[in-house]
Short mmCIF file of C-alpha atoms in Angstrom, two decimals:
data_model
loop_
_atom_site.label_atom_id
_atom_site.label_comp_id
_atom_site.label_asym_id
_atom_site.label_seq_id
_atom_site.Cartn_x
_atom_site.Cartn_y
_atom_site.Cartn_z
CA MET A 1 10.90 7.06 93.16
CA THR A 2 13.15 8.39 90.19
CA THR A 3 11.98 10.34 87.14
CA GLN A 4 12.57 8.89 83.69
CA THR A 5 15.69 11.14 82.99
CA PRO A 6 17.09 11.77 86.43
CA LYS A 7 18.96 15.14 86.36
CA VAL A 8 21.64 16.40 88.77
CA GLU A 9 22.71 20.44 88.33
CA LEU A 10 25.73 21.75 89.78
CA THR A 11 27.06 25.52 89.99
CA LEU A 12 30.65 26.19 90.27
CA PRO A 13 32.45 29.20 90.97
CA VAL A 14 35.77 29.99 88.85
CA ILE A 15 38.13 29.18 91.76
CA GLN A 16 41.01 27.27 91.10
CA ASP A 17 40.86 23.06 90.94
CA MET A 18 37.13 23.54 91.24
CA GLU A 19 36.86 21.32 88.40
CA LEU A 20 37.30 18.55 90.79
CA ALA A 21 33.91 19.15 92.22
CA ALA A 22 32.40 18.30 88.95
CA THR A 23 34.79 15.08 88.78
CA LYS A 24 33.45 14.03 92.31
CA THR A 25 29.67 14.66 91.17
CA ALA A 26 30.18 12.46 88.02
CA GLU A 27 31.82 9.54 89.98
CA VAL A 28 28.50 9.44 91.97
CA VAL A 29 26.47 9.74 88.84
CA ALA A 30 28.56 6.83 87.01
CA LYS A 31 28.30 4.50 89.61
CA GLN A 32 24.35 5.38 90.07
CA MET A 33 24.41 4.02 86.33
CA GLY A 34 26.82 1.21 86.84
CA LEU A 35 29.28 2.65 84.33
CA ASP A 36 32.81 0.85 84.55
CA GLU A 37 35.75 2.37 86.08
CA MET A 38 37.58 3.37 82.57
CA LYS A 39 34.90 4.88 81.50
CA THR A 40 34.38 6.77 84.89
CA ALA A 41 37.70 8.06 84.72
CA GLU A 42 37.05 8.93 81.01
CA ILE A 43 34.15 11.28 81.94
CA SER A 44 35.81 12.91 84.79
CA MET A 45 38.93 13.85 82.41
CA ALA A 46 36.83 14.99 79.63
CA LEU A 47 34.64 17.24 82.65
CA ILE A 48 37.65 18.29 83.88
CA GLU A 49 39.04 20.19 80.37
CA ALA A 50 35.25 21.22 79.76
CA CYS A 51 35.40 22.99 83.34
CA ILE A 52 38.82 24.36 82.51
CA ASN A 53 37.66 25.81 78.92
CA ALA A 54 34.70 27.17 80.61
CA PHE A 55 36.74 28.92 83.55
CA GLU A 56 39.55 30.32 81.05
CA HIS A 57 38.04 30.84 77.82
CA SER A 58 34.75 32.19 78.98
CA LYS A 59 36.54 35.43 80.14
CA SER A 60 33.95 35.66 82.38
CA ASP A 61 33.93 35.83 86.50
CA SER A 62 30.29 34.62 86.68
CA ASN A 63 29.58 30.65 87.37
CA VAL A 64 29.85 27.54 85.47
CA TYR A 65 26.84 25.46 85.46
CA ILE A 66 26.83 21.44 84.95
CA HIS A 67 24.02 19.28 84.27
CA TYR A 68 24.24 15.63 84.53
CA ILE A 69 21.28 13.99 82.64
CA ILE A 70 20.86 10.23 83.11
CA ASP A 71 18.76 8.98 79.96
CA GLY A 72 18.59 5.36 80.11
CA ASP A 73 22.09 3.85 79.40
CA THR A 74 23.47 7.25 78.45
CA LEU A 75 25.00 9.96 80.61
CA ILE A 76 24.65 13.40 78.88
CA ILE A 77 26.45 16.00 80.40
CA LYS A 78 26.16 19.62 79.54
CA VAL A 79 28.73 22.26 80.71
CA GLY A 80 27.40 26.08 80.33
CA ASP A 81 29.33 29.46 80.95
CA SER A 82 28.22 32.88 80.38
CA GLY A 83 31.52 34.03 78.23
CA VAL A 84 32.44 35.32 75.28
CA GLY A 85 31.72 32.20 73.16
CA PHE A 86 34.37 30.91 70.37
CA ASP A 87 34.43 29.52 66.83
CA GLN A 88 35.39 26.05 66.61
CA GLU A 89 36.12 26.39 62.95
CA VAL A 90 39.10 28.16 64.20
CA VAL A 91 40.47 25.78 67.08
CA GLU A 92 43.63 23.89 65.96
CA ILE A 93 43.69 20.32 66.43
CA PRO A 94 47.07 20.24 68.36
CA ASN A 95 49.80 17.85 67.28
CA ILE A 96 52.85 17.21 69.74
CA ASP A 97 55.28 17.58 66.79
CA GLU A 98 54.05 21.01 66.25
CA LYS A 99 53.76 21.87 70.05
CA LEU A 100 57.50 20.81 70.85
CA LYS A 101 58.27 23.48 68.34
CA ALA A 102 55.71 26.26 69.41
CA ASP A 103 55.90 28.69 71.99
CA ARG A 104 52.38 27.91 73.23
CA LYS A 105 52.33 24.27 74.42
CA ARG A 106 48.56 24.33 75.24
CA GLY A 107 45.35 23.82 73.64
CA TRP A 108 44.64 20.25 74.21
CA GLY A 109 41.26 20.44 75.98
CA ILE A 110 38.66 19.78 72.70
CA LYS A 111 40.91 16.89 71.46
CA LEU A 112 40.69 15.23 74.85
CA MET A 113 37.32 15.68 75.20
CA LYS A 114 36.39 14.40 71.53
CA GLU A 115 38.88 11.33 72.16
CA LEU A 116 37.55 10.21 75.60
CA MET A 117 33.53 10.67 75.22
CA ASP A 118 31.28 9.17 72.81
CA THR A 119 29.81 12.61 71.42
CA VAL A 120 30.92 16.13 71.88
CA GLU A 121 28.84 19.24 70.73
CA PHE A 122 29.27 22.99 71.26
CA GLU A 123 26.78 25.39 70.99
CA SER A 124 28.66 28.83 71.12
CA THR A 125 27.42 32.38 71.01
CA ASP A 126 28.24 36.03 72.40
CA GLY A 127 26.18 35.12 75.39
CA GLY A 128 28.35 31.85 76.31
CA THR A 129 29.10 28.38 75.53
CA THR A 130 27.77 25.16 76.04
CA VAL A 131 29.38 22.00 75.46
CA THR A 132 27.37 18.56 75.33
CA MET A 133 29.01 15.47 75.94
CA THR A 134 27.27 12.15 75.96
CA LYS A 135 29.06 8.58 77.54
CA THR A 136 27.04 5.18 76.90
CA LYS A 137 27.24 2.38 79.35
CA GLN A 138 27.47 -0.19 76.76
CA MET B 1 46.24 26.44 97.32
CA SER B 2 46.96 23.43 95.32
CA ASP B 3 46.96 19.85 96.34
CA PHE B 4 50.17 18.79 94.96
CA ASP B 5 53.71 18.00 95.99
CA LEU B 6 57.05 17.05 94.75
CA LYS B 7 59.85 14.49 96.27
CA VAL B 8 63.00 14.28 94.24
CA ARG B 9 66.04 12.37 94.69
CA GLU B 10 68.95 11.06 92.82
CA GLN B 11 69.36 7.14 91.57
CA ASP B 12 71.73 5.56 89.28
CA GLY B 13 72.54 8.78 87.35
CA VAL B 14 68.60 9.43 87.27
CA ILE B 15 66.57 12.38 88.63
CA VAL B 16 63.35 10.37 90.21
CA LEU B 17 60.10 12.84 90.69
CA ASN B 18 57.63 11.33 92.85
CA THR B 19 54.34 13.56 92.39
CA ASN B 20 51.69 13.44 94.77
CA GLY B 21 48.15 15.03 93.73
CA TYR B 22 46.53 16.55 91.32
CA LEU B 23 48.66 17.41 88.29
CA ASN B 24 47.55 20.96 87.14
CA ASN B 25 49.27 24.14 85.94
CA PHE B 26 50.77 24.26 89.57
CA GLY B 27 52.05 20.68 89.16
CA GLY B 28 53.38 21.06 85.94
CA GLU B 29 55.19 24.24 86.75
CA GLN B 30 56.70 22.39 89.62
CA ILE B 31 57.97 19.68 87.49
CA ALA B 32 59.22 21.65 84.82
CA SER B 33 60.95 24.30 87.07
CA LEU B 34 63.00 21.27 89.07
CA CYS B 35 63.64 19.18 85.91
CA LEU B 36 65.06 22.89 84.12
CA GLN B 37 67.08 23.61 86.66
CA LYS B 38 68.57 20.05 86.94
CA ILE B 39 69.13 20.26 83.47
CA SER B 40 71.04 23.44 83.67
CA GLU B 41 73.44 21.39 86.27
CA GLY B 42 74.11 18.79 83.63
CA GLN B 43 71.40 16.21 84.60
CA ARG B 44 70.20 14.60 81.60
CA LYS B 45 67.61 11.76 82.56
CA PHE B 46 64.81 11.99 84.40
CA LEU B 47 62.15 9.86 85.67
CA VAL B 48 58.65 10.83 86.61
CA ASN B 49 56.85 8.40 89.21
CA LEU B 50 53.23 9.30 88.95
CA GLU B 51 51.84 6.23 90.97
CA LYS B 52 50.25 9.12 93.82
CA THR B 53 48.65 10.99 90.93
CA GLU B 54 45.18 9.85 89.92
CA MET B 55 44.35 12.92 87.85
CA VAL B 56 45.96 15.41 85.56
CA ASN B 57 44.95 18.15 83.43
CA SER B 58 46.15 19.11 79.95
CA ILE B 59 47.59 22.23 81.22
CA GLY B 60 49.32 20.38 83.53
CA VAL B 61 50.77 17.91 80.97
CA SER B 62 51.35 20.72 78.26
CA ILE B 63 54.02 22.26 80.64
CA LEU B 64 55.85 19.13 80.72
CA ILE B 65 56.25 19.33 76.80
CA GLU B 66 58.56 22.34 77.69
CA VAL B 67 60.75 19.83 79.42
CA ILE B 68 61.05 17.18 76.55
CA GLU B 69 61.84 20.25 74.00
CA GLU B 70 64.48 21.29 76.39
CA LEU B 71 65.77 17.86 77.06
CA GLN B 72 65.68 17.19 73.14
CA GLY B 73 68.48 20.07 72.55
CA VAL B 74 70.93 18.40 74.79
CA ASN B 75 70.49 14.61 74.13
CA GLY B 76 68.46 13.85 77.80
CA LYS B 77 65.55 11.35 78.19
CA MET B 78 62.23 11.95 80.22
CA ALA B 79 59.96 9.10 81.12
CA TYR B 80 57.06 8.44 83.32
CA CYS B 81 56.12 5.39 85.57
CA ASN B 82 53.20 4.08 87.40
CA LEU B 83 50.79 5.83 85.15
CA ALA B 84 46.95 5.28 86.22
CA PRO B 85 45.32 4.06 82.71
CA ILE B 86 43.31 7.24 82.40
CA VAL B 87 46.67 9.26 82.73
CA GLU B 88 48.19 6.89 80.33
CA LYS B 89 45.20 7.32 78.02
CA THR B 90 45.81 11.29 78.21
CA PHE B 91 49.60 10.66 77.74
CA ASN B 92 48.94 8.91 74.52
CA ILE B 93 46.06 11.13 73.09
CA MET B 94 48.72 14.01 73.81
CA GLY B 95 51.29 12.25 72.06
CA ILE B 96 53.41 12.42 75.19
CA SER B 97 54.34 8.64 75.01
CA LYS B 98 56.17 9.34 71.36
CA TYR B 99 58.78 11.35 73.35
CA ALA B 100 58.80 10.13 76.71
CA LYS B 101 58.77 6.24 77.58
CA LEU B 102 56.11 5.15 79.76
CA TYR B 103 57.29 2.25 82.69
CA THR B 104 55.19 -0.23 84.54
CA ASN B 105 56.99 0.96 87.44
CA GLU B 106 60.35 2.94 88.77
CA GLU B 107 62.64 -0.38 88.70
CA GLU B 108 61.75 -1.09 85.05
CA GLY B 109 62.61 2.66 84.23
CA LEU B 110 65.97 3.13 86.20
CA LEU B 111 66.83 0.15 84.35
CA ASP B 112 65.95 1.18 81.04
CA LEU B 113 67.22 4.61 81.27
CA ASN B 114 70.67 3.30 82.13
CA THR B 115 71.01 1.03 79.09
#
């Protein structure tokens, strides 16, 4: 017997490559929902970026919390950290032509998440950031 | 310890790198370090075979931009082959495919790099 909106919760310590544990869980949840291979891979890739941001940008040694919520045909993923937060208004949209000339080549995570998922929203305060991403089966 | 390794060989004047595992920051640094060394030795053509890399992250891929930048300064070429669909999509979103050709397989890449 399942609840109407089944939820899986995962807690990740900030350890190298631990984002792959999040993708394994996503694969199981996506399979349960009947999502196709490409959508599942897109979710995994977006999740990797969300986890890396949480690990690196949170400036915190605490855990990262992930909720996978099955809402009908839509998978909702929330990735939360307890870091210092960020202002998404000041995050530049990266461009390869500019990155080739720039000293800093990184900064692609948010762009990738937005391109790979149906919706991506950030809630950020001094006490942490939660990114909520959705992907619908269609 | 990251689960990534790299095999390198030279074929028909092209340095071919076969990756194995998750291309993260360590993987990107391994590829970049090797390519930059080969560039300093005079090599100008590189083909990275990603057949055994099912997943990447943006930090690993962004390190590869350094190699493209370096090759631009010496009229070199960098290409990739055997990309998983999600890796190809990631390369397209990041614009890597604007500066490095993506080939279906190694043979196609080697042939084109030598024309």
